[in-house]
mmCIF file with all atom_site columns, C-alpha atoms in Angstrom:
data_model
loop_
_atom_site.group_PDB
_atom_site.id
_atom_site.type_symbol
_atom_site.label_atom_id
_atom_site.label_alt_id
_atom_site.label_comp_id
_atom_site.label_asym_id
_atom_site.label_entity_id
_atom_site.label_seq_id
_atom_site.pdbx_PDB_ins_code
_atom_site.Cartn_x
_atom_site.Cartn_y
_atom_site.Cartn_z
_atom_site.occupancy
_atom_site.B_iso_or_equiv
_atom_site.pdbx_formal_charge
_atom_site.auth_seq_id
_atom_site.auth_comp_id
_atom_site.auth_asym_id
_atom_site.auth_atom_id
_atom_site.pdbx_PDB_model_num
ATOM 1  C CA . UNK A 1 1  ? 1.270  -19.762 7.229   1.00 0.00 ? 835 UNK A CA 1
ATOM 2  C CA . UNK A 1 2  ? -0.460 -16.694 6.232   1.00 0.00 ? 836 UNK A CA 1
ATOM 3  C CA . UNK A 1 3  ? 1.221  -14.786 8.996   1.00 0.00 ? 837 UNK A CA 1
ATOM 4  C CA . UNK A 1 4  ? 4.435  -16.094 8.043   1.00 0.00 ? 838 UNK A CA 1
ATOM 5  C CA . UNK A 1 5  ? 4.104  -14.961 4.539   1.00 0.00 ? 839 UNK A CA 1
ATOM 6  C CA . UNK A 1 6  ? 3.023  -11.539 5.799   1.00 0.00 ? 840 UNK A CA 1
ATOM 7  C CA . UNK A 1 7  ? 5.943  -11.393 7.996   1.00 0.00 ? 841 UNK A CA 1
ATOM 8  C CA . UNK A 1 8  ? 8.426  -12.277 5.232   1.00 0.00 ? 842 UNK A CA 1
ATOM 9  C CA . UNK A 1 9  ? 6.982  -9.681  2.964   1.00 0.00 ? 843 UNK A CA 1
ATOM 10 C CA . UNK A 1 10 ? 7.261  -7.176  5.840   1.00 0.00 ? 844 UNK A CA 1
ATOM 11 C CA . UNK A 1 11 ? 11.099 -8.127  6.328   1.00 0.00 ? 845 UNK A CA 1
ATOM 12 C CA . UNK A 1 12 ? 11.705 -7.683  2.555   1.00 0.00 ? 846 UNK A CA 1
ATOM 13 C CA . UNK A 1 13 ? 9.818  -4.284  2.412   1.00 0.00 ? 847 UNK A CA 1
ATOM 14 C CA . UNK A 1 14 ? 11.859 -3.170  5.529   1.00 0.00 ? 848 UNK A CA 1
ATOM 15 C CA . UNK A 1 15 ? 15.172 -4.203  4.190   1.00 0.00 ? 849 UNK A CA 1
ATOM 16 C CA . UNK A 1 16 ? 14.413 -2.478  0.763   1.00 0.00 ? 850 UNK A CA 1
ATOM 17 C CA . UNK A 1 17 ? 13.497 0.674   2.362   1.00 0.00 ? 851 UNK A CA 1
ATOM 18 C CA . UNK A 1 18 ? 16.653 0.458   4.527   1.00 0.00 ? 852 UNK A CA 1
ATOM 19 C CA . UNK A 1 19 ? 18.777 -0.086  1.403   1.00 0.00 ? 853 UNK A CA 1
ATOM 20 C CA . UNK A 1 20 ? 16.853 2.792   -0.482  1.00 0.00 ? 854 UNK A CA 1
ATOM 21 C CA . UNK A 1 21 ? 17.602 5.098   2.758   1.00 0.00 ? 855 UNK A CA 1
ATOM 22 C CA . UNK A 1 22 ? 21.151 3.905   2.776   1.00 0.00 ? 856 UNK A CA 1
ATOM 23 C CA . UNK A 1 23 ? 21.538 5.082   -0.985  1.00 0.00 ? 857 UNK A CA 1
ATOM 24 C CA . UNK A 1 24 ? 19.688 8.277   -0.559  1.00 0.00 ? 858 UNK A CA 1
ATOM 25 C CA . UNK A 1 25 ? 22.144 9.268   2.377   1.00 0.00 ? 859 UNK A CA 1
ATOM 26 C CA . UNK A 1 26 ? 25.188 8.380   0.477   1.00 0.00 ? 860 UNK A CA 1
ATOM 27 C CA . UNK A 1 27 ? 23.784 10.350  -2.621  1.00 0.00 ? 861 UNK A CA 1
ATOM 28 C CA . UNK A 1 28 ? 23.111 13.342  -0.261  1.00 0.00 ? 862 UNK A CA 1
ATOM 29 C CA . UNK A 1 29 ? 26.828 13.273  1.146   1.00 0.00 ? 863 UNK A CA 1
ATOM 30 C CA . UNK A 1 30 ? 28.428 12.734  -2.527  1.00 0.00 ? 864 UNK A CA 1
ATOM 31 C CA . UNK A 1 31 ? 26.144 15.670  -3.912  1.00 0.00 ? 865 UNK A CA 1
ATOM 32 C CA . UNK A 1 32 ? 27.446 17.722  -0.810  1.00 0.00 ? 866 UNK A CA 1
ATOM 33 C CA . UNK A 1 33 ? 31.071 16.644  -1.816  1.00 0.00 ? 867 UNK A CA 1
ATOM 34 C CA . UNK A 1 34 ? 30.302 17.672  -5.365  1.00 0.00 ? 868 UNK A CA 1
ATOM 35 C CA . UNK A 1 35 ? 30.972 14.075  -6.346  1.00 0.00 ? 869 UNK A CA 1
ATOM 36 C CA . UNK A 1 36 ? 28.056 14.062  -8.910  1.00 0.00 ? 870 UNK A CA 1
ATOM 37 C CA . UNK A 1 37 ? 28.611 10.763  -10.511 1.00 0.00 ? 871 UNK A CA 1
ATOM 38 C CA . UNK A 1 38 ? 28.412 8.945   -7.184  1.00 0.00 ? 872 UNK A CA 1
ATOM 39 C CA . UNK A 1 39 ? 25.387 11.105  -6.191  1.00 0.00 ? 873 UNK A CA 1
ATOM 40 C CA . UNK A 1 40 ? 23.695 10.040  -9.504  1.00 0.00 ? 874 UNK A CA 1
ATOM 41 C CA . UNK A 1 41 ? 24.433 6.131   -8.910  1.00 0.00 ? 875 UNK A CA 1
ATOM 42 C CA . UNK A 1 42 ? 23.139 6.429   -5.560  1.00 0.00 ? 876 UNK A CA 1
ATOM 43 C CA . UNK A 1 43 ? 19.957 8.342   -6.038  1.00 0.00 ? 877 UNK A CA 1
ATOM 44 C CA . UNK A 1 44 ? 19.129 6.104   -8.972  1.00 0.00 ? 878 UNK A CA 1
ATOM 45 C CA . UNK A 1 45 ? 19.533 3.162   -6.827  1.00 0.00 ? 879 UNK A CA 1
ATOM 46 C CA . UNK A 1 46 ? 17.357 4.598   -4.053  1.00 0.00 ? 880 UNK A CA 1
ATOM 47 C CA . UNK A 1 47 ? 14.782 5.390   -6.863  1.00 0.00 ? 881 UNK A CA 1
ATOM 48 C CA . UNK A 1 48 ? 14.914 1.882   -8.314  1.00 0.00 ? 882 UNK A CA 1
ATOM 49 C CA . UNK A 1 49 ? 14.293 0.190   -4.789  1.00 0.00 ? 883 UNK A CA 1
ATOM 50 C CA . UNK A 1 50 ? 11.417 2.344   -3.948  1.00 0.00 ? 884 UNK A CA 1
ATOM 51 C CA . UNK A 1 51 ? 10.043 3.226   -7.559  1.00 0.00 ? 885 UNK A CA 1
ATOM 52 C CA . UNK A 1 52 ? 7.870  5.954   -7.860  1.00 0.00 ? 886 UNK A CA 1
ATOM 53 C CA . UNK A 1 53 ? 7.647  6.976   -4.389  1.00 0.00 ? 887 UNK A CA 1
ATOM 54 C CA . UNK A 1 54 ? 5.935  9.793   -2.496  1.00 0.00 ? 888 UNK A CA 1
ATOM 55 C CA . UNK A 1 55 ? 9.291  11.371  -2.334  1.00 0.00 ? 889 UNK A CA 1
ATOM 56 C CA . UNK A 1 56 ? 9.484  14.010  -5.012  1.00 0.00 ? 890 UNK A CA 1
ATOM 57 C CA . UNK A 1 57 ? 12.918 15.300  -3.633  1.00 0.00 ? 891 UNK A CA 1
ATOM 58 C CA . UNK A 1 58 ? 14.510 12.098  -4.762  1.00 0.00 ? 892 UNK A CA 1
ATOM 59 C CA . UNK A 1 59 ? 13.298 12.630  -8.257  1.00 0.00 ? 893 UNK A CA 1
ATOM 60 C CA . UNK A 1 60 ? 14.128 16.434  -8.243  1.00 0.00 ? 894 UNK A CA 1
ATOM 61 C CA . UNK A 1 61 ? 17.535 15.583  -7.041  1.00 0.00 ? 895 UNK A CA 1
ATOM 62 C CA . UNK A 1 62 ? 17.842 13.120  -9.900  1.00 0.00 ? 896 UNK A CA 1
ATOM 63 C CA . UNK A 1 63 ? 16.399 15.596  -12.534 1.00 0.00 ? 897 UNK A CA 1
ATOM 64 C CA . UNK A 1 64 ? 19.244 18.170  -11.381 1.00 0.00 ? 898 UNK A CA 1
ATOM 65 C CA . UNK A 1 65 ? 21.960 15.652  -11.619 1.00 0.00 ? 899 UNK A CA 1
ATOM 66 C CA . UNK A 1 66 ? 20.724 14.527  -15.181 1.00 0.00 ? 900 UNK A CA 1
ATOM 67 C CA . UNK A 1 67 ? 20.916 18.136  -16.194 1.00 0.00 ? 901 UNK A CA 1
ATOM 68 C CA . UNK A 1 68 ? 24.578 18.234  -14.991 1.00 0.00 ? 902 UNK A CA 1
ATOM 69 C CA . UNK A 1 69 ? 25.183 15.209  -17.198 1.00 0.00 ? 903 UNK A CA 1
ATOM 70 C CA . UNK A 1 70 ? 23.239 16.535  -20.176 1.00 0.00 ? 904 UNK A CA 1
ATOM 71 C CA . UNK A 1 71 ? 20.816 13.772  -19.948 1.00 0.00 ? 905 UNK A CA 1
ATOM 72 C CA . UNK A 1 72 ? 17.648 16.187  -20.533 1.00 0.00 ? 906 UNK A CA 1
ATOM 73 C CA . UNK A 1 73 ? 15.032 13.423  -21.273 1.00 0.00 ? 907 UNK A CA 1
ATOM 74 C CA . UNK A 1 74 ? 15.953 11.756  -18.137 1.00 0.00 ? 908 UNK A CA 1
ATOM 75 C CA . UNK A 1 75 ? 15.821 15.053  -16.304 1.00 0.00 ? 909 UNK A CA 1
ATOM 76 C CA . UNK A 1 76 ? 12.183 15.729  -17.709 1.00 0.00 ? 910 UNK A CA 1
ATOM 77 C CA . UNK A 1 77 ? 10.994 12.266  -16.800 1.00 0.00 ? 911 UNK A CA 1
ATOM 78 C CA . UNK A 1 78 ? 12.165 12.710  -13.365 1.00 0.00 ? 912 UNK A CA 1
ATOM 79 C CA . UNK A 1 79 ? 10.413 16.014  -13.241 1.00 0.00 ? 913 UNK A CA 1
ATOM 80 C CA . UNK A 1 80 ? 7.241  14.662  -14.386 1.00 0.00 ? 914 UNK A CA 1
ATOM 81 C CA . UNK A 1 81 ? 7.295  11.870  -11.713 1.00 0.00 ? 915 UNK A CA 1
ATOM 82 C CA . UNK A 1 82 ? 7.936  14.554  -8.919  1.00 0.00 ? 916 UNK A CA 1
ATOM 83 C CA . UNK A 1 83 ? 5.215  16.723  -10.368 1.00 0.00 ? 917 UNK A CA 1
ATOM 84 C CA . UNK A 1 84 ? 2.596  13.787  -10.335 1.00 0.00 ? 918 UNK A CA 1
ATOM 85 C CA . UNK A 1 85 ? 3.400  13.245  -6.601  1.00 0.00 ? 919 UNK A CA 1
ATOM 86 C CA . UNK A 1 86 ? 3.308  16.694  -5.386  1.00 0.00 ? 920 UNK A CA 1
#
């Protein structure tokens, strides 16, 4: 039973990681296309799935987008997260 529980946890973690990667890639494509609203939605979804990961680039991208939308407090928060990870 213990092995099955760990297998289930690993499967869930892989699924969430895959979803986060998908959102990150969609965010990147949207950013390149200058669809900043879609980029923000997808980068935020990736962040929500992985939390304060060790991926400072995600938090820097979010900070840049928050500045574009005049959400300066949110931008500062993301920069602080990225700074703690670096």
